[in-house]
Amino acid sequence: METTIQENTTPPAKASSNLPPSNLPHEVPVFRGEWDEEGVYVYQAYNDAIADWALEHQTFGGPAWKPSRMTWIKPSFAWMLYRSGYGKKPGQERVLKIKLSHEAIAHLLSHCKLVNTNKDLKQTIESKGNNTTGRVQWDPERDLFQSEKKEPRKMLRTRAIQIGLSGTLSEWYVGHIGSIEEVTDLAHTVRAAHALKKADRTAVAMESI
């Protein structure tokens, strides 16, 4: 599957969320995320022990960190909110925003294999001995601005990239992190906004205009 990454052709602001051109066909996977001239932001959610250590040392490690486990990084904040239950699921109470250089994210993607989320096909691929240390899968994107059934709304016509790292590739990722900041409070704020009734959300939006 061919992946399209939109190139920034204008001077970037401090941070930008860049959407693909509207004339791209919906079936073309597009890397969507927040980025600037220095790098790209991805998200992960962990427990207190891992998050506290990561924020102090600006990388991952410490007694609670398990380097042998596959770790998934997500450029989509909305998808991270869905996966972590807005930072409320056990073991995912702390939502972290990690910055990687453009070269680092390119290196990680170049060492990943596409994983089809179709269960039967996925089993067939794995049975053939795919031993790559990196995986990429495309899941339905989640809507940052709307919710349904107490979670970010599923966007069926848009896909979000998930990047899984294990072994030496996970170690390389940990060694090339630019910065880590916490966005748990923001996750909780979005959760509260999503919990509002539609009429209340409209009133809040009108007040901000």
mmCIF file of C-alpha atoms in Angstrom:
data_model
loop_
_atom_site.group_PDB
_atom_site.id
_atom_site.type_symbol
_atom_site.label_atom_id
_atom_site.label_comp_id
_atom_site.label_asym_id
_atom_site.label_seq_id
_atom_site.Cartn_x
_atom_site.Cartn_y
_atom_site.Cartn_z
ATOM 1 C CA MET A 1 0.000 0.000 0.000
ATOM 2 C CA GLU A 2 1.361 3.409 -0.972
ATOM 3 C CA THR A 3 1.480 6.028 1.767
ATOM 4 C CA THR A 4 1.279 9.750 1.064
ATOM 5 C CA ILE A 5 2.841 12.241 3.472
ATOM 6 C CA GLN A 6 1.868 15.839 2.804
ATOM 7 C CA GLU A 7 4.836 18.178 2.447
ATOM 8 C CA ASN A 8 4.820 21.593 4.087
ATOM 9 C CA THR A 9 5.312 24.219 1.362
ATOM 10 C CA THR A 10 4.745 27.357 3.449
ATOM 11 C CA PRO A 11 6.728 28.805 6.367
ATOM 12 C CA PRO A 12 5.513 26.865 9.425
ATOM 13 C CA ALA A 13 4.078 28.425 12.530
ATOM 14 C CA LYS A 14 5.157 27.243 15.948
ATOM 15 C CA ALA A 15 3.032 24.138 15.454
ATOM 16 C CA SER A 16 0.561 23.246 12.737
ATOM 17 C CA SER A 17 -2.086 20.621 12.123
ATOM 18 C CA ASN A 18 -1.923 20.030 8.395
ATOM 19 C CA LEU A 19 -4.682 18.391 6.414
ATOM 20 C CA PRO A 20 -4.212 16.769 2.990
ATOM 21 C CA PRO A 21 -5.475 18.404 -0.189
ATOM 22 C CA SER A 22 -9.204 17.842 -0.677
ATOM 23 C CA ASN A 23 -8.619 16.355 -4.134
ATOM 24 C CA LEU A 24 -6.813 13.315 -2.743
ATOM 25 C CA PRO A 25 -8.872 10.097 -3.023
ATOM 26 C CA HIS A 26 -10.109 8.912 0.356
ATOM 27 C CA GLU A 27 -8.464 5.488 -0.002
ATOM 28 C CA VAL A 28 -4.932 6.995 -0.095
ATOM 29 C CA PRO A 29 -3.458 6.805 3.446
ATOM 30 C CA VAL A 30 -2.188 10.217 4.538
ATOM 31 C CA PHE A 31 0.033 10.886 7.541
ATOM 32 C CA ARG A 32 -1.870 13.492 9.565
ATOM 33 C CA GLY A 33 -0.381 15.105 12.619
ATOM 34 C CA GLU A 34 0.992 18.198 14.313
ATOM 35 C CA TRP A 35 4.439 19.336 13.197
ATOM 36 C CA ASP A 36 6.780 22.274 12.743
ATOM 37 C CA GLU A 37 10.180 22.826 11.147
ATOM 38 C CA GLU A 38 11.888 20.906 13.960
ATOM 39 C CA GLY A 39 9.851 17.740 13.983
ATOM 40 C CA VAL A 40 6.633 15.767 14.406
ATOM 41 C CA TYR A 41 4.531 15.130 17.533
ATOM 42 C CA VAL A 42 3.208 11.710 18.527
ATOM 43 C CA TYR A 43 1.222 10.564 21.553
ATOM 44 C CA GLN A 44 1.410 7.763 24.097
ATOM 45 C CA ALA A 45 -0.368 7.062 27.387
ATOM 46 C CA TYR A 46 1.159 5.349 30.418
ATOM 47 C CA ASN A 47 0.800 4.868 34.161
ATOM 48 C CA ASP A 48 2.154 7.309 36.736
ATOM 49 C CA ALA A 49 5.503 5.564 37.261
ATOM 50 C CA ILE A 50 6.449 5.514 33.568
ATOM 51 C CA ALA A 51 5.107 9.022 32.907
ATOM 52 C CA ASP A 52 6.888 10.613 35.881
ATOM 53 C CA TRP A 53 10.217 9.050 34.890
ATOM 54 C CA ALA A 54 9.763 10.057 31.244
ATOM 55 C CA LEU A 55 8.956 13.685 32.072
ATOM 56 C CA GLU A 56 11.942 13.964 34.408
ATOM 57 C CA HIS A 57 14.442 12.348 32.012
ATOM 58 C CA GLN A 58 12.822 13.386 28.700
ATOM 59 C CA THR A 59 12.917 9.821 27.410
ATOM 60 C CA PHE A 60 11.539 6.434 28.447
ATOM 61 C CA GLY A 61 13.146 4.106 30.957
ATOM 62 C CA GLY A 62 13.200 3.375 34.661
ATOM 63 C CA PRO A 63 12.058 0.370 36.718
ATOM 64 C CA ALA A 64 8.488 0.310 35.358
ATOM 65 C CA TRP A 65 9.482 0.566 31.685
ATOM 66 C CA LYS A 66 9.469 -2.737 29.771
ATOM 67 C CA PRO A 67 11.665 -2.325 26.676
ATOM 68 C CA SER A 68 10.789 -5.823 25.421
ATOM 69 C CA ARG A 69 7.146 -4.856 24.854
ATOM 70 C CA MET A 70 5.975 -3.394 21.555
ATOM 71 C CA THR A 71 5.203 0.289 21.993
ATOM 72 C CA TRP A 72 2.723 2.119 19.760
ATOM 73 C CA ILE A 73 3.057 5.790 18.876
ATOM 74 C CA LYS A 74 0.121 7.738 17.474
ATOM 75 C CA PRO A 75 0.313 11.072 15.613
ATOM 76 C CA SER A 76 -3.457 11.502 16.058
ATOM 77 C CA PHE A 77 -4.384 13.088 19.396
ATOM 78 C CA ALA A 78 -8.036 12.151 18.860
ATOM 79 C CA TRP A 79 -7.091 8.505 18.368
ATOM 80 C CA MET A 80 -4.973 8.633 21.513
ATOM 81 C CA LEU A 81 -7.990 9.961 23.410
ATOM 82 C CA TYR A 82 -10.061 7.064 22.102
ATOM 83 C CA ARG A 83 -7.427 4.470 22.931
ATOM 84 C CA SER A 84 -6.778 5.762 26.451
ATOM 85 C CA GLY A 85 -10.380 6.639 27.289
ATOM 86 C CA TYR A 86 -9.391 10.315 27.553
ATOM 87 C CA GLY A 87 -6.633 9.286 29.968
ATOM 88 C CA LYS A 88 -9.019 7.399 32.242
ATOM 89 C CA LYS A 89 -8.239 3.759 31.419
ATOM 90 C CA PRO A 90 -6.098 1.827 33.962
ATOM 91 C CA GLY A 91 -2.433 2.052 33.049
ATOM 92 C CA GLN A 92 -3.090 4.906 30.589
ATOM 93 C CA GLU A 93 -3.908 7.701 33.023
ATOM 94 C CA ARG A 94 -1.122 10.001 31.804
ATOM 95 C CA VAL A 95 -1.166 11.218 28.209
ATOM 96 C CA LEU A 96 2.210 12.291 26.850
ATOM 97 C CA LYS A 97 3.118 14.326 23.773
ATOM 98 C CA ILE A 98 6.458 13.295 22.310
ATOM 99 C CA LYS A 99 8.448 15.221 19.726
ATOM 100 C CA LEU A 100 10.582 13.453 17.120
ATOM 101 C CA SER A 101 12.712 15.044 14.438
ATOM 102 C CA HIS A 102 11.584 14.665 10.824
ATOM 103 C CA GLU A 103 14.596 12.428 10.245
ATOM 104 C CA ALA A 104 13.676 10.247 13.223
ATOM 105 C CA ILE A 105 10.072 9.676 12.140
ATOM 106 C CA ALA A 106 11.259 8.917 8.601
ATOM 107 C CA HIS A 107 13.747 6.377 9.959
ATOM 108 C CA LEU A 108 11.069 4.648 12.034
ATOM 109 C CA LEU A 109 8.619 4.450 9.127
ATOM 110 C CA SER A 110 11.311 3.100 6.797
ATOM 111 C CA HIS A 111 11.767 0.143 9.152
ATOM 112 C CA CYS A 112 8.068 -0.718 9.454
ATOM 113 C CA LYS A 113 5.929 -3.236 7.591
ATOM 114 C CA LEU A 114 2.256 -2.720 6.852
ATOM 115 C CA VAL A 115 -0.107 -4.794 8.988
ATOM 116 C CA ASN A 116 -3.563 -5.396 7.537
ATOM 117 C CA THR A 117 -6.187 -5.101 10.282
ATOM 118 C CA ASN A 118 -8.242 -7.846 8.655
ATOM 119 C CA LYS A 119 -7.843 -10.647 11.220
ATOM 120 C CA ASP A 120 -7.685 -13.521 8.723
ATOM 121 C CA LEU A 121 -5.101 -11.786 6.534
ATOM 122 C CA LYS A 122 -3.116 -10.677 9.574
ATOM 123 C CA GLN A 123 -2.860 -14.286 10.768
ATOM 124 C CA THR A 124 -1.684 -15.340 7.313
ATOM 125 C CA ILE A 125 1.042 -12.672 7.311
ATOM 126 C CA GLU A 126 2.214 -13.555 10.807
ATOM 127 C CA SER A 127 2.286 -17.275 10.022
ATOM 128 C CA LYS A 128 4.799 -16.541 7.258
ATOM 129 C CA GLY A 129 7.311 -15.316 9.803
ATOM 130 C CA ASN A 130 7.256 -11.545 9.443
ATOM 131 C CA ASN A 131 9.964 -10.680 11.984
ATOM 132 C CA THR A 132 10.181 -6.959 11.367
ATOM 133 C CA THR A 133 10.632 -4.787 14.482
ATOM 134 C CA GLY A 134 8.229 -2.118 13.228
ATOM 135 C CA ARG A 135 4.589 -2.210 12.143
ATOM 136 C CA VAL A 136 2.229 0.280 10.569
ATOM 137 C CA GLN A 137 -1.534 -0.057 10.519
ATOM 138 C CA TRP A 138 -4.277 2.298 9.429
ATOM 139 C CA ASP A 139 -7.360 2.476 11.647
ATOM 140 C CA PRO A 140 -10.468 4.650 11.341
ATOM 141 C CA GLU A 141 -9.591 8.163 12.505
ATOM 142 C CA ARG A 142 -11.378 9.650 15.503
ATOM 143 C CA ASP A 143 -12.997 13.086 15.570
ATOM 144 C CA LEU A 144 -11.483 15.560 18.017
ATOM 145 C CA PHE A 145 -14.534 17.825 17.826
ATOM 146 C CA GLN A 146 -17.435 15.370 18.057
ATOM 147 C CA SER A 147 -18.232 12.334 20.174
ATOM 148 C CA GLU A 148 -20.643 9.428 20.116
ATOM 149 C CA LYS A 149 -21.249 6.739 22.715
ATOM 150 C CA LYS A 150 -18.940 8.521 25.182
ATOM 151 C CA GLU A 151 -15.878 8.407 22.924
ATOM 152 C CA PRO A 152 -14.484 10.409 19.987
ATOM 153 C CA ARG A 153 -16.631 9.791 16.922
ATOM 154 C CA LYS A 154 -15.316 7.233 14.432
ATOM 155 C CA MET A 155 -14.532 8.752 11.020
ATOM 156 C CA LEU A 156 -15.121 5.931 8.548
ATOM 157 C CA ARG A 157 -13.718 7.734 5.498
ATOM 158 C CA THR A 158 -10.469 8.867 7.122
ATOM 159 C CA ARG A 159 -7.641 6.700 8.447
ATOM 160 C CA ALA A 160 -5.131 7.361 11.220
ATOM 161 C CA ILE A 161 -1.687 5.793 11.244
ATOM 162 C CA GLN A 162 -0.534 3.692 14.200
ATOM 163 C CA ILE A 163 3.193 2.927 14.433
ATOM 164 C CA GLY A 164 4.268 -0.119 16.458
ATOM 165 C CA LEU A 165 7.896 -0.446 17.560
ATOM 166 C CA SER A 166 9.683 -3.354 19.210
ATOM 167 C CA GLY A 167 13.187 -4.696 19.780
ATOM 168 C CA THR A 168 16.046 -2.616 18.424
ATOM 169 C CA LEU A 169 13.665 -0.197 16.707
ATOM 170 C CA SER A 170 11.946 0.585 20.017
ATOM 171 C CA GLU A 171 15.357 1.161 21.591
ATOM 172 C CA TRP A 172 16.299 3.468 18.713
ATOM 173 C CA TYR A 173 13.064 5.417 19.213
ATOM 174 C CA VAL A 174 13.734 5.884 22.918
ATOM 175 C CA GLY A 175 17.241 7.142 22.135
ATOM 176 C CA HIS A 176 16.049 9.734 19.604
ATOM 177 C CA ILE A 177 13.201 11.457 21.461
ATOM 178 C CA GLY A 178 13.471 15.234 21.267
ATOM 179 C CA SER A 179 11.123 16.190 24.092
ATOM 180 C CA ILE A 180 8.211 14.938 26.194
ATOM 181 C CA GLU A 181 5.406 17.000 27.668
ATOM 182 C CA GLU A 182 2.205 16.066 29.461
ATOM 183 C CA VAL A 183 -1.223 16.751 27.949
ATOM 184 C CA THR A 184 -3.398 14.825 30.400
ATOM 185 C CA ASP A 185 -5.271 17.967 31.455
ATOM 186 C CA LEU A 186 -6.069 18.691 27.813
ATOM 187 C CA ALA A 187 -7.374 15.133 27.386
ATOM 188 C CA HIS A 188 -9.680 15.646 30.366
ATOM 189 C CA THR A 189 -10.846 18.996 28.980
ATOM 190 C CA VAL A 190 -11.789 17.399 25.656
ATOM 191 C CA ARG A 191 -13.595 14.646 27.548
ATOM 192 C CA ALA A 192 -15.634 17.235 29.447
ATOM 193 C CA ALA A 193 -16.469 19.047 26.210
ATOM 194 C CA HIS A 194 -17.534 15.808 24.552
ATOM 195 C CA ALA A 195 -19.749 15.015 27.534
ATOM 196 C CA LEU A 196 -21.778 18.180 27.006
ATOM 197 C CA LYS A 197 -25.112 17.892 25.276
ATOM 198 C CA LYS A 198 -25.177 19.128 21.690
ATOM 199 C CA ALA A 199 -27.056 22.310 22.620
ATOM 200 C CA ASP A 200 -24.503 23.095 25.316
ATOM 201 C CA ARG A 201 -21.597 22.514 22.920
ATOM 202 C CA THR A 202 -23.186 24.939 20.460
ATOM 203 C CA ALA A 203 -23.605 27.580 23.143
ATOM 204 C CA VAL A 204 -19.958 27.219 24.220
ATOM 205 C CA ALA A 205 -18.814 27.521 20.602
ATOM 206 C CA MET A 206 -20.894 30.653 20.055
ATOM 207 C CA GLU A 207 -19.480 32.267 23.201
ATOM 208 C CA SER A 208 -15.950 31.750 21.889
ATOM 209 C CA ILE A 209 -16.668 33.613 18.626
#
